[in-house]
XYZ file of C-alpha atoms in Angstrom:
626
model
C -12.501 -5.077 5.882
C -13.782 -8.542 5.168
C -17.813 -8.713 7.251
C -20.302 -11.011 7.859
C -22.434 -11.375 5.320
C -26.060 -9.470 4.845
C -28.412 -10.104 7.543
C -31.115 -11.276 4.015
C -28.603 -12.501 2.430
C -27.440 -14.536 4.948
C -30.581 -16.482 5.523
C -31.049 -16.701 1.803
C -27.894 -18.642 1.248
C -27.245 -20.439 4.530
C -31.438 -22.659 4.327
C -30.225 -26.755 3.304
C -26.356 -25.203 2.625
C -24.596 -28.262 3.001
C -20.324 -27.417 3.429
C -17.571 -29.427 2.294
C -13.820 -28.654 1.377
C -13.120 -27.439 -2.125
C -9.728 -29.277 -3.883
C -8.964 -27.208 -7.005
C -5.509 -29.204 -7.987
C -5.137 -32.184 -6.919
C -1.103 -33.152 -6.843
C -0.422 -30.554 -10.087
C -3.418 -31.438 -11.824
C -7.008 -29.390 -11.557
C -9.891 -31.381 -10.503
C -12.192 -27.839 -10.687
C -13.379 -25.776 -13.208
C -14.034 -21.580 -13.682
C -18.234 -21.381 -14.060
C -19.083 -18.074 -15.689
C -22.914 -16.817 -16.495
C -22.876 -17.622 -20.505
C -22.415 -13.821 -20.994
C -20.612 -12.511 -18.103
C -20.359 -8.666 -16.920
C -17.015 -7.216 -18.096
C -15.992 -7.753 -13.916
C -16.541 -11.390 -13.831
C -14.570 -12.170 -16.527
C -11.595 -9.962 -15.718
C -12.010 -12.232 -12.325
C -11.939 -15.744 -14.391
C -9.407 -14.665 -15.730
C -7.583 -13.411 -12.920
C -8.418 -16.583 -11.323
C -6.839 -19.059 -14.009
C -3.871 -17.421 -14.436
C -2.677 -17.011 -10.367
C -3.778 -20.613 -9.819
C -1.780 -21.683 -12.681
C 1.422 -20.332 -11.520
C 0.479 -21.396 -7.636
C -0.517 -24.939 -8.679
C 1.195 -25.393 -12.360
C -2.769 -26.993 -12.937
C -4.836 -24.588 -15.601
C -8.431 -24.404 -14.442
C -10.290 -24.073 -17.621
C -13.208 -21.605 -17.987
C -16.633 -22.616 -19.036
C -20.017 -20.883 -19.240
C -22.497 -22.140 -17.162
C -24.052 -23.394 -20.053
C -20.852 -25.933 -20.361
C -20.793 -26.210 -17.084
C -19.389 -30.260 -15.665
C -19.938 -31.656 -12.601
C -17.431 -31.704 -10.260
C -15.839 -28.363 -7.645
C -16.527 -25.690 -9.834
C -15.804 -21.471 -8.834
C -18.739 -20.099 -9.489
C -17.539 -16.727 -11.172
C -20.439 -13.415 -11.236
C -23.503 -13.697 -11.403
C -25.058 -16.742 -12.674
C -28.290 -18.842 -13.419
C -26.430 -21.626 -10.826
C -24.997 -18.864 -8.492
C -29.307 -17.757 -7.816
C -29.603 -21.054 -7.485
C -27.804 -21.206 -4.677
C -29.853 -18.109 -3.447
C -27.247 -15.334 -3.918
C -29.375 -11.860 -5.985
C -26.415 -10.137 -7.027
C -29.539 -7.405 -7.479
C -29.768 -7.797 -3.360
C -26.129 -6.476 -3.493
C -24.589 -3.204 -1.437
C -22.689 -1.185 -3.861
C -19.486 -2.512 -3.941
C -20.386 -5.625 -2.174
C -17.594 -8.752 -2.565
C -18.281 -12.286 -1.610
C -16.182 -15.142 -1.602
C -17.485 -18.872 0.158
C -17.993 -21.887 0.512
C -21.318 -23.417 -1.200
C -22.394 -27.075 -1.662
C -19.106 -28.185 -2.700
C -18.898 -24.583 -4.923
C -16.661 -21.661 -4.224
C -18.716 -18.735 -5.116
C -16.941 -15.972 -6.260
C -19.732 -13.095 -6.640
C -19.512 -9.528 -6.586
C -21.840 -5.977 -7.356
C -21.319 -5.352 -10.956
C -23.616 -2.672 -12.163
C -24.732 0.515 -10.361
C -28.559 0.754 -10.213
C -27.880 3.661 -12.698
C -25.960 2.173 -14.457
C -21.524 1.599 -15.281
C -19.941 -0.724 -14.294
C -18.859 -1.527 -11.694
C -15.801 -4.857 -10.532
C -17.672 -6.763 -7.148
C -16.968 -9.666 -8.944
C -13.096 -8.954 -9.874
C -12.790 -7.782 -5.950
C -13.993 -11.162 -4.355
C -11.428 -13.241 -7.165
C -8.502 -10.980 -5.628
C -10.120 -11.686 -1.939
C -10.167 -15.325 -2.994
C -6.062 -15.047 -4.098
C -5.265 -12.965 -0.861
C -6.637 -15.574 1.448
C -4.992 -18.035 -0.767
C -1.581 -16.565 -0.123
C -1.075 -13.966 -3.057
C 0.414 -10.336 -2.231
C 1.194 -7.426 -4.794
C 3.842 -5.624 -3.256
C 5.035 -3.455 -6.463
C 3.755 -4.513 -9.748
C 5.798 -7.052 -11.680
C 6.935 -10.239 -10.850
C 9.702 -9.757 -8.140
C 7.401 -7.222 -6.382
C 4.968 -9.981 -6.926
C 4.229 -13.145 -4.341
C 2.860 -15.932 -5.716
C 3.306 -19.186 -2.762
C 3.985 -22.378 -4.411
C 1.764 -26.396 -3.766
C 0.391 -28.610 -6.111
C -3.043 -29.587 -4.109
C -4.821 -26.863 -3.075
C -7.875 -27.441 -1.105
C -10.166 -24.179 0.332
C -11.551 -24.786 3.966
C -15.658 -25.655 4.694
C -15.430 -22.323 6.097
C -14.093 -19.742 4.221
C -16.506 -16.740 4.175
C -15.037 -13.051 3.329
C -17.579 -10.561 2.655
C -16.346 -6.713 1.500
C -18.579 -3.662 1.694
C -16.355 -0.320 0.742
C -16.758 2.322 3.175
C -14.455 4.824 0.639
C -17.233 5.440 -2.738
C -14.315 6.267 -3.967
C -10.047 4.782 -3.742
C -8.344 7.133 -6.141
C -4.901 6.578 -6.679
C -4.100 8.738 -9.768
C -0.987 6.671 -11.739
C 1.134 9.214 -13.293
C 1.664 7.582 -16.722
C 2.821 8.604 -20.165
C 2.356 12.286 -20.656
C 4.248 15.783 -22.291
C 6.849 15.946 -19.066
C 7.304 12.101 -19.021
C 8.615 11.963 -22.564
C 10.762 15.162 -22.109
C 12.108 13.466 -19.701
C 12.813 10.033 -21.867
C 14.491 12.295 -23.711
C 16.785 13.458 -21.928
C 17.365 9.932 -20.644
C 17.935 8.422 -24.369
C 14.862 6.574 -23.757
C 11.723 5.431 -25.529
C 7.667 6.149 -25.016
C 7.671 2.268 -26.411
C 10.141 1.382 -23.814
C 8.485 3.387 -20.614
C 4.961 1.966 -22.236
C 6.118 -1.499 -22.372
C 7.514 -1.062 -18.323
C 3.567 -0.328 -17.422
C 2.239 -2.682 -19.085
C 3.870 -4.974 -16.551
C 1.875 -5.406 -13.452
C 0.643 -1.911 -12.633
C -3.812 -2.403 -13.334
C -3.267 -6.448 -11.769
C -1.852 -3.906 -8.424
C -4.402 -1.582 -8.786
C -7.039 -4.429 -9.299
C -5.922 -6.171 -6.639
C -5.476 -3.559 -3.889
C -9.078 -2.678 -4.767
C -8.974 1.095 -5.957
C -11.252 2.434 -8.311
C -15.176 2.691 -6.524
C -18.893 2.614 -7.529
C -18.368 7.339 -7.562
C -18.497 8.999 -10.915
C -18.821 12.555 -10.994
C -16.635 15.705 -11.069
C -15.760 18.092 -8.870
C -13.199 20.066 -10.430
C -12.209 23.507 -11.402
C -15.806 24.369 -13.458
C -15.829 27.441 -14.939
C -13.085 27.871 -17.954
C -14.954 28.791 -20.219
C -17.087 31.253 -18.700
C -14.402 34.561 -20.313
C -15.052 33.181 -23.301
C -18.852 32.802 -23.399
C -20.041 35.196 -20.921
C -17.516 38.308 -20.594
C -19.296 40.616 -23.209
C -22.955 39.893 -22.056
C -22.329 39.500 -18.391
C -18.840 41.615 -17.788
C -20.895 41.624 -14.417
C -20.474 38.137 -13.200
C -17.132 38.736 -13.061
C -14.605 39.530 -10.395
C -14.263 43.499 -9.680
C -10.057 44.635 -9.156
C -9.561 47.099 -6.260
C -9.698 50.152 -9.303
C -13.016 49.104 -10.241
C -12.395 46.939 -13.300
C -14.276 43.485 -13.802
C -11.922 42.623 -16.576
C -10.337 38.706 -16.790
C -8.585 38.847 -19.625
C -5.614 38.225 -18.799
C -6.323 35.366 -17.027
C -9.071 33.876 -19.679
C -9.772 30.054 -17.990
C -8.504 30.690 -15.030
C -11.677 34.097 -15.012
C -13.248 34.907 -10.870
C -16.906 35.706 -10.190
C -18.734 37.909 -8.716
C -19.911 35.033 -6.378
C -22.844 37.215 -5.192
C -23.939 37.873 -8.563
C -27.610 36.487 -7.812
C -28.182 36.142 -11.424
C -24.772 34.072 -12.043
C -26.088 31.429 -9.326
C -29.077 31.359 -10.849
C -27.482 30.836 -14.865
C -25.158 27.977 -12.759
C -27.594 26.303 -11.411
C -29.501 25.388 -14.199
C -26.883 24.596 -15.740
C -26.271 21.536 -13.264
C -29.281 20.655 -13.395
C -29.445 19.842 -16.980
C -26.007 18.398 -16.063
C -27.395 15.774 -13.904
C -30.255 14.882 -16.317
C -28.144 14.327 -19.087
C -26.629 11.969 -16.789
C -27.614 10.083 -14.428
C -25.075 7.627 -13.384
C -23.390 10.992 -12.791
C -23.339 11.065 -8.687
C -21.718 14.784 -9.095
C -20.854 17.617 -11.249
C -18.744 20.345 -10.302
C -19.082 24.073 -8.659
C -15.942 24.525 -7.880
C -14.188 27.991 -8.675
C -11.351 27.915 -11.151
C -8.021 27.322 -10.135
C -4.927 30.518 -9.965
C -3.906 30.625 -6.460
C -4.957 33.802 -4.200
C -5.065 36.376 -6.722
C -7.913 38.318 -8.383
C -11.372 37.984 -6.468
C -13.552 40.424 -6.424
C -14.094 43.401 -4.470
C -17.763 44.671 -4.766
C -18.967 45.334 -1.942
C -22.185 42.338 -2.338
C -19.212 39.878 -1.805
C -16.766 41.437 0.492
C -19.781 41.895 2.579
C -20.277 37.568 2.663
C -16.685 37.395 4.127
C -17.068 36.929 8.116
C -15.040 39.679 10.145
C -14.258 37.469 12.404
C -12.533 34.744 9.449
C -9.203 35.086 9.924
C -7.022 36.691 7.573
C -4.857 35.637 4.207
C -2.931 37.224 1.767
C -4.576 37.981 -2.010
C -3.006 38.719 -5.424
C -4.254 41.677 -7.445
C -2.672 41.660 -10.961
C -2.808 44.791 -12.049
C -1.455 46.722 -8.682
C 2.064 47.556 -7.926
C 1.012 46.724 -4.330
C -0.107 42.833 -5.218
C -0.382 41.696 -2.182
C -2.877 42.232 0.152
C -4.009 41.311 3.518
C -7.468 40.517 3.322
C -10.292 38.331 4.801
C -10.789 34.365 4.029
C -12.811 34.207 1.371
C -13.933 30.690 3.040
C -17.889 31.841 4.812
C -18.104 33.894 1.191
C -17.819 30.713 -1.324
C -19.426 28.285 1.308
C -22.170 30.721 0.663
C -21.773 30.671 -3.400
C -22.105 27.088 -3.158
C -25.057 27.042 -0.826
C -26.951 29.477 -2.594
C -26.108 27.037 -5.793
C -26.771 24.080 -3.739
C -30.246 25.155 -2.332
C -31.733 25.379 -6.245
C -30.389 22.372 -7.513
C -31.800 19.708 -4.397
C -35.086 20.815 -5.237
C -34.971 19.364 -8.390
C -32.110 16.949 -8.466
C -32.808 15.419 -4.878
C -30.000 12.499 -3.698
C -27.519 14.214 -6.222
C -24.103 16.163 -5.390
C -22.422 19.700 -6.268
C -18.840 19.265 -6.315
C -16.407 21.737 -5.045
C -12.865 22.520 -3.897
C -11.373 24.024 0.158
C -8.507 25.344 -1.632
C -7.187 28.788 -2.075
C -8.397 31.963 -0.790
C -11.109 29.701 0.774
C -9.540 27.105 2.288
C -10.439 28.003 5.954
C -13.044 26.657 8.151
C -15.868 28.646 7.497
C -16.686 31.043 10.408
C -20.582 30.681 10.211
C -21.250 28.636 7.022
C -22.819 25.593 7.071
C -22.295 23.085 3.771
C -25.545 22.563 2.263
C -26.209 18.420 2.493
C -25.812 17.942 -1.347
C -22.421 19.042 -1.508
C -19.778 17.201 -1.484
C -16.285 19.206 -0.297
C -12.715 18.412 -1.200
C -9.828 19.452 0.850
C -6.491 19.371 -0.469
C -3.694 19.717 2.400
C -2.012 17.489 4.629
C 1.339 16.621 4.200
C 3.641 14.439 5.885
C 7.741 17.141 5.985
C 6.827 19.704 7.904
C 4.723 18.671 11.571
C 3.340 22.362 12.395
C 1.959 22.445 8.564
C 0.664 18.649 9.792
C -1.283 19.312 12.854
C -2.538 22.572 11.430
C -4.510 20.527 8.182
C -5.376 18.371 10.206
C -7.473 20.370 12.045
C -8.538 22.872 8.791
C -9.700 18.997 7.764
C -12.067 18.385 11.393
C -13.626 21.634 11.024
C -14.266 21.530 7.152
C -15.813 18.256 8.029
C -18.108 19.419 10.939
C -19.413 21.983 8.221
C -20.328 19.080 5.800
C -22.259 16.214 4.747
C -19.448 15.178 2.703
C -16.213 15.527 2.394
C -13.185 14.055 0.231
C -9.737 14.662 0.083
C -7.900 15.583 -2.426
C -4.350 15.163 -1.899
C -0.919 15.831 -3.674
C 1.584 14.604 -0.242
C 3.074 11.669 -2.361
C 4.408 13.979 -4.712
C 6.702 15.361 -2.383
C 10.701 14.233 -1.397
C 12.203 15.830 -4.320
C 13.194 11.933 -4.608
C 14.463 10.787 -0.927
C 12.928 8.001 0.010
C 10.601 8.721 3.111
C 8.164 6.525 5.234
C 4.784 7.875 6.581
C 2.730 4.797 5.722
C 2.141 4.966 9.253
C 1.238 7.876 9.997
C -0.957 8.052 6.439
C -2.784 4.749 6.894
C -3.838 6.424 10.285
C -5.540 9.451 9.294
C -7.657 7.998 6.615
C -8.994 6.296 9.428
C -9.559 9.126 11.105
C -10.392 11.122 8.235
C -13.132 7.576 7.600
C -14.598 8.335 10.838
C -14.919 11.864 10.385
C -17.302 11.235 6.786
C -14.478 10.984 4.193
C -16.006 8.941 1.559
C -14.100 10.075 -1.495
C -10.267 9.936 -1.975
C -7.961 11.303 -5.153
C -4.789 10.981 -4.136
C -2.432 13.138 -6.757
C 1.739 12.563 -7.872
C 2.043 8.537 -7.947
C 5.222 9.171 -9.640
C 5.538 5.005 -9.064
C 9.216 4.978 -7.271
C 8.427 1.936 -5.251
C 11.978 1.335 -3.649
C 11.717 5.181 -2.437
C 7.615 5.324 -1.091
C 5.895 1.316 -2.019
C 5.278 0.802 1.104
C 3.292 4.114 1.616
C 1.579 3.497 -1.430
C 1.038 -0.043 -0.213
C -0.558 0.836 2.842
C -2.223 3.812 1.309
C -4.456 1.102 -1.220
C -5.278 -1.304 1.739
C -6.218 1.607 4.516
C -8.726 2.979 1.375
C -10.148 -0.372 0.748
C -11.115 -0.512 4.830
C -9.814 2.015 6.983
C -10.523 0.749 10.155
C -7.821 -1.784 9.169
C -4.352 -1.030 11.673
C -1.645 -0.359 9.650
C 1.051 -1.505 11.955
C -0.788 -4.890 11.172
C -0.152 -4.531 6.959
C 3.306 -3.528 7.379
C 3.691 -6.684 9.323
C 2.137 -9.079 6.812
C 4.050 -6.681 4.002
C 7.117 -7.452 5.303
C 6.280 -11.575 6.182
C 4.307 -11.672 2.879
C 7.038 -10.404 0.777
C 10.325 -11.170 2.939
C 9.716 -14.485 5.217
C 12.924 -15.297 7.224
C 13.838 -11.572 6.543
C 10.689 -9.725 7.778
C 12.341 -8.398 11.113
C 15.017 -7.177 9.213
C 13.120 -5.482 6.689
C 10.592 -4.167 9.218
C 13.573 -2.308 11.231
C 14.830 -0.610 7.826
C 11.250 0.724 7.088
C 10.955 1.180 10.741
C 14.096 3.587 10.204
C 13.277 5.234 7.185
C 9.777 6.531 8.726
C 12.271 7.843 11.717
C 14.225 9.863 8.933
C 10.726 11.111 7.751
C 9.766 11.636 10.605
C 12.907 13.614 11.854
C 12.403 15.541 8.796
C 8.573 16.308 10.271
C 9.977 17.707 13.433
C 12.661 19.829 12.554
C 10.626 22.376 10.066
C 13.270 23.794 8.197
C 12.863 21.589 4.824
C 10.153 23.943 3.416
C 8.900 21.101 0.889
C 9.400 20.380 -2.447
C 12.035 22.817 -4.741
C 12.389 25.010 -2.090
C 15.336 24.074 -0.524
C 16.468 21.076 -0.746
C 19.725 21.073 0.413
C 18.604 20.661 3.644
C 16.244 17.979 3.158
C 19.102 15.861 1.404
C 21.585 16.906 4.660
C 19.021 14.282 6.633
C 20.654 11.188 4.886
C 23.830 11.493 5.786
C 26.528 8.821 5.744
C 25.945 7.242 9.447
C 21.934 7.537 8.717
C 22.122 5.894 5.286
C 24.804 3.070 7.405
C 21.833 2.009 9.304
C 19.300 1.639 6.626
C 22.011 -0.643 4.725
C 22.423 -2.455 8.011
C 18.878 -3.288 7.891
C 19.308 -4.617 4.363
C 22.263 -6.274 4.463
C 21.229 -8.312 7.625
C 17.310 -9.382 5.408
C 19.909 -10.388 3.077
C 22.235 -13.001 5.871
C 18.450 -13.744 6.441
C 17.181 -14.623 3.395
C 20.236 -15.860 2.149
C 19.464 -18.755 -0.698
C 16.875 -17.571 -1.237
C 16.556 -15.613 -4.908
C 12.966 -14.580 -4.894
C 12.987 -12.483 -1.150
C 17.200 -11.359 -2.365
C 15.420 -9.971 -5.465
C 12.546 -8.034 -3.406
C 15.757 -7.080 -1.300
C 18.054 -5.300 -3.897
C 14.742 -3.734 -5.203
C 14.607 -1.965 -2.066
C 18.477 -1.074 -1.869
C 17.934 1.327 -4.816
C 15.987 3.705 -2.501
C 19.823 4.435 0.126
C 21.688 4.343 -3.476
C 20.069 6.333 -5.532
C 19.598 8.925 -1.649
C 23.225 8.660 -1.774
C 23.330 10.252 -5.154
C 20.831 13.051 -5.151
C 22.239 13.895 -1.723
C 25.854 14.563 -3.013
C 24.031 16.309 -6.138
C 22.365 18.598 -3.954
C 24.417 19.229 -1.456
C 27.326 20.194 -3.803
C 24.566 22.183 -5.904
C 24.603 24.290 -3.110
C 28.006 24.408 -2.583
C 28.364 25.770 -5.602
C 25.730 28.444 -5.630
C 26.850 29.606 -2.321
C 30.500 29.866 -3.232
C 30.437 30.546 -7.119
C 34.202 28.330 -7.063
C 35.027 26.868 -9.938
C 35.765 23.829 -8.056
C 32.841 23.633 -6.010
C 30.812 24.353 -10.030
C 32.704 21.572 -10.850
C 32.058 19.348 -7.561
C 28.811 19.374 -8.815
C 28.788 18.973 -12.738
C 30.540 15.306 -11.137
C 27.853 14.674 -8.682
C 25.052 15.150 -12.334
C 26.977 13.696 -13.803
C 26.982 10.391 -10.926
C 23.454 11.047 -10.201
C 22.609 10.513 -14.531
C 25.395 6.998 -14.828
C 22.416 5.912 -12.223
C 19.356 6.396 -13.485
C 20.665 4.310 -16.552
C 22.244 1.823 -14.305
C 18.964 1.022 -13.374
C 16.738 1.763 -16.484
C 12.606 1.961 -16.560
C 12.360 -0.067 -13.629
C 9.252 0.485 -11.010
C 11.675 1.267 -8.449
C 12.223 4.653 -9.734
C 10.377 6.775 -12.329
C 13.382 8.077 -13.655
C 12.245 9.207 -16.278
C 9.965 11.545 -13.860
C 13.137 12.250 -11.626
C 14.865 13.625 -14.316
C 12.302 15.930 -16.257
C 12.231 18.042 -12.265
C 16.080 18.375 -12.193
C 15.737 15.651 -9.261
């Protein structure tokens, strides 16, 4: 949200301030310059280049970028902290973390932000401010690349004297993990006959601009992932008692090594971890957080020693735990949440004595996912929640209740979901629900997000990506207003039809969630596929056809509608494949197997037709078998 200026800063800059509109381009000719400090921050350099680039694309005029020592008279865009901005009363040292400001002042357009943490480390406040200005001028970044970028066209560009934007993020980290090149992508590329160079070339076209424009990232620095992967190799010989006792009395974790479980009630181990974390924090003054989170590995091989068992609250819910060396591997057990919350607390108390104000990150996950019955977390713990999805409403409600329970028992909470990766390649729209939940969670104390699985399926989930990024930047925003702006900015006279298309897609997504028969991921994709029947796809198609009619003659908008068209087209071939595969599995008949192979080939042909595109990430889809 763009907020009024900080009271102290407002006082400093308003005294004696004369306001006047600032003209940047007149009749296609530049009449202003972009001015930075003689030695600008990286953020200011990137902001200046972005402004120069996009103003050129808006007006056809290229504004020069000059250092303040060579700044000409006349209208100027003052980008980043400099002697000129200081003379106007802007003190970058007084800005809040990542605070970003745009305003007209004494014939200048000031674009400034917080570009450095007090403990060191670069921030991007000035770059955020530049994109805020471009947004105010009408630019939008719907999805990466030229087609998804909205650039208004005008030969004269004047900024009104009352322009005043001020943004300070509520969330310290607004994390979206982009699925870039990796081994899985390469396997998919190999199957499709494409190259890594082609994939990387696509990802160099606009993705960075999209993330910058939506102000992803943040000031938070540190870790909260699985922390003890090296412990077995390092310590099992000298300290075998540090590792989890199994039901047979053994503490041997050699078969899982990097996922070894610990005996979390062991006081010597607790003190060792605490000293280790103190040393990490002291060695990294820029880190806000270091991890004390258990190793990954699911609900398996946890400690059964009497001391650890005594830390489990008797009123905890019952869960299932697995022991790898038992014939009867699956056993019921009390949730380990109180046990692990106490483990976190014991470490946190020691660390807080020497590193006040620093955080320890840990997950609420696996066998310690339910809300603790008794334990409340120490204020220097950042607890991470992994749940929430939008394919099963009953599970969704349970997850939200779990989040709220942990939020009530902690001072700091982060959200690290996998929900962007679901859907088996079918188009979904849970943008409003996700946007709403970001706001709810922020009100409950959410400070950090780390969304995994943004696989870059922009025709399938692009609106959800967009609304999510905007809500992370401003959890108080209205998701419906964001969607309306998206449709209006990107689709003009077809906005109403495109909104109807997205609403219809949301209805399908909600129908799947309420039905609850789809189990998620690869469990029973034929159930999900059946929701995309011919009648449903015909409704989606009707909205896109109406959008084309409304946008007739506007090639830019028609290109965006063609981009969206990939979603229902892919849904059809994807549906046909999964239904044919299921029929072949059920019958075993050769005729059904032939139909399955034909459907698989049709989907393969579709990947080749679309090619490497922002619409769908064909390499990922091919790797996963979608």
